[in-house]
Coordinates of N, CA and C in Angstrom, one line a residue:
M1 N -18.6 -3.6 38.1 CA -19.9 -3.9 37.5 C -20.0 -5.3 37.3
Y2 N -20.9 -6.0 38.0 CA -21.2 -7.4 37.8 C -22.6 -7.6 37.3
S3 N -23.3 -6.6 37.0 CA -24.7 -6.8 36.5 C -24.6 -6.5 35.0
G4 N -25.6 -6.9 34.2 CA -25.6 -6.7 32.8 C -25.0 -8.0 32.1
K5 N -24.9 -7.8 30.8 CA -24.4 -8.9 30.0 C -23.0 -8.6 29.4
G6 N -22.3 -9.7 29.1 CA -21.0 -9.5 28.5 C -20.2 -10.8 28.5
F7 N -18.9 -10.7 28.4 CA -18.0 -11.8 28.2 C -16.8 -11.7 29.1
R8 N -16.4 -12.8 29.8 CA -15.3 -12.8 30.7 C -14.4 -14.0 30.4
T9 N -13.1 -13.7 30.3 CA -12.2 -14.9 30.1 C -10.9 -14.7 30.9
Y10 N -10.3 -15.8 31.3 CA -9.1 -15.7 32.1 C -8.0 -16.6 31.4
I11 N -6.8 -16.2 31.6 CA -5.6 -17.0 31.3 C -4.8 -17.2 32.6
N12 N -4.6 -18.4 33.0 CA -3.9 -18.7 34.2 C -2.6 -19.4 33.8
M13 N -1.5 -19.0 34.5 CA -0.2 -19.7 34.3 C 0.5 -19.9 35.7
R14 N 1.2 -21.0 35.8 CA 1.9 -21.3 37.0 C 3.3 -21.7 36.7
Y15 N 4.3 -21.2 37.4 CA 5.7 -21.5 37.2 C 6.2 -22.0 38.5
N16 N 6.9 -23.2 38.5 CA 7.6 -23.7 39.6 C 9.1 -23.3 39.5
I17 N 9.4 -22.3 40.3 CA 10.7 -21.7 40.3 C 11.7 -22.7 40.8
I18 N 11.5 -23.1 42.1 CA 12.2 -24.2 42.7 C 11.2 -25.2 43.3
K19 N 11.6 -26.2 43.9 CA 10.7 -27.2 44.4 C 9.6 -26.7 45.3
K20 N 9.9 -25.7 46.2 CA 9.0 -25.2 47.2 C 8.4 -23.8 46.8
L21 N 8.8 -23.2 45.7 CA 8.4 -21.9 45.4 C 7.6 -21.9 44.0
N22 N 6.4 -21.4 44.1 CA 5.5 -21.3 42.9 C 5.2 -19.8 42.7
V23 N 5.0 -19.5 41.4 CA 4.5 -18.2 41.1 C 3.3 -18.4 40.1
W24 N 2.2 -17.7 40.5 CA 0.9 -17.9 39.7 C 0.6 -16.5 39.1
F25 N 0.2 -16.5 37.8 CA -0.2 -15.3 37.1 C -1.6 -15.5 36.5
R26 N -2.4 -14.5 36.6 CA -3.7 -14.5 36.0 C -4.0 -13.2 35.3
Y27 N -4.4 -13.4 34.0 CA -4.9 -12.2 33.2 C -6.4 -12.4 33.0
G28 N -7.2 -11.4 33.3 CA -8.6 -11.4 33.1 C -9.0 -10.3 32.1
L29 N -10.0 -10.6 31.3 CA -10.5 -9.7 30.3 C -12.0 -9.7 30.4
F30 N -12.6 -8.5 30.7 CA -14.1 -8.4 30.8 C -14.5 -7.5 29.6
I31 N -15.5 -8.0 28.9 CA -16.1 -7.2 27.8 C -17.6 -7.1 28.0
Y32 N -18.1 -5.9 28.3 CA -19.5 -5.7 28.6 C -20.2 -5.2 27.3
Q33 N -21.5 -5.6 27.2 CA -22.3 -5.2 26.1 C -23.2 -4.0 26.5
D34 N -23.5 -3.2 25.6 CA -24.4 -2.0 25.7 C -24.0 -1.1 26.9
V35 N -22.7 -0.9 27.1 CA -22.3 0.2 28.1 C -21.2 1.0 27.4
K36 N -21.1 2.3 27.9 CA -20.1 3.2 27.4 C -19.0 3.4 28.4
T37 N -19.3 3.1 29.7 CA -18.2 3.1 30.7 C -18.4 1.9 31.6
V38 N -17.3 1.6 32.3 CA -17.3 0.5 33.2 C -16.8 1.0 34.6
G39 N -17.6 0.7 35.7 CA -17.2 1.2 37.0 C -17.9 2.5 37.3
T40 N -17.5 3.1 38.4 CA -18.1 4.4 38.9 C -17.0 5.2 39.5
Y41 N -17.2 6.5 39.5 CA -16.4 7.6 40.2 C -14.9 7.4 39.8
L42 N -14.0 7.1 40.8 CA -12.6 7.0 40.6 C -12.2 5.7 39.9
D43 N -13.1 4.7 39.9 CA -12.8 3.4 39.2 C -13.3 3.4 37.8
E44 N -13.9 4.5 37.3 CA -14.6 4.5 36.0 C -13.6 4.4 34.9
I45 N -13.9 3.5 33.9 CA -13.1 3.3 32.7 C -14.0 3.6 31.5
K46 N -13.5 4.5 30.6 CA -14.2 4.8 29.4 C -14.1 3.6 28.4
G47 N -15.2 3.2 27.9 CA -15.2 2.0 27.0 C -15.9 0.8 27.7
N48 N -16.0 -0.3 27.0 CA -16.7 -1.4 27.5 C -15.8 -2.6 27.9
K49 N -14.5 -2.3 28.0 CA -13.5 -3.4 28.3 C -12.8 -3.1 29.5
K50 N -12.5 -4.1 30.3 CA -11.7 -4.0 31.6 C -10.8 -5.2 31.6
S51 N -9.5 -4.9 32.0 CA -8.6 -6.1 32.1 C -7.9 -6.0 33.5
E52 N -7.4 -7.1 34.0 CA -6.7 -7.1 35.3 C -5.6 -8.2 35.2
V53 N -4.6 -7.9 36.0 CA -3.4 -8.8 36.1 C -3.2 -9.1 37.6
K54 N -3.1 -10.4 37.9 CA -2.9 -10.7 39.3 C -1.7 -11.7 39.4
I55 N -0.8 -11.5 40.4 CA 0.3 -12.3 40.6 C 0.3 -12.8 42.1
Q56 N 0.6 -14.1 42.2 CA 0.6 -14.7 43.6 C 1.9 -15.5 43.7
V57 N 2.6 -15.3 44.8 CA 3.9 -16.1 45.1 C 3.6 -17.0 46.3
R58 N 3.9 -18.3 46.1 CA 3.6 -19.2 47.2 C 4.9 -20.0 47.6
Y59 N 5.3 -20.0 48.8 CA 6.4 -20.7 49.3 C 5.9 -21.8 50.3
Q60 N 6.2 -23.0 50.1 CA 5.7 -24.1 51.0 C 6.9 -24.5 51.9
F61 N 6.5 -24.6 53.2 CA 7.5 -25.0 54.2 C 7.6 -26.5 54.3

């Protein structure tokens, strides 16, 4: 759901494991106003909050 009004925030972190290897983390929190559910059908979440976690690993040659 990207229509409507609400609040969205992210926390990004990056760790350099070794010189050529990085790991990126992102936590996102979405808070929607005036809704009782977020999403539809199998993606539906009861409540007005949705969170996500993403991890990316990058190796540079």
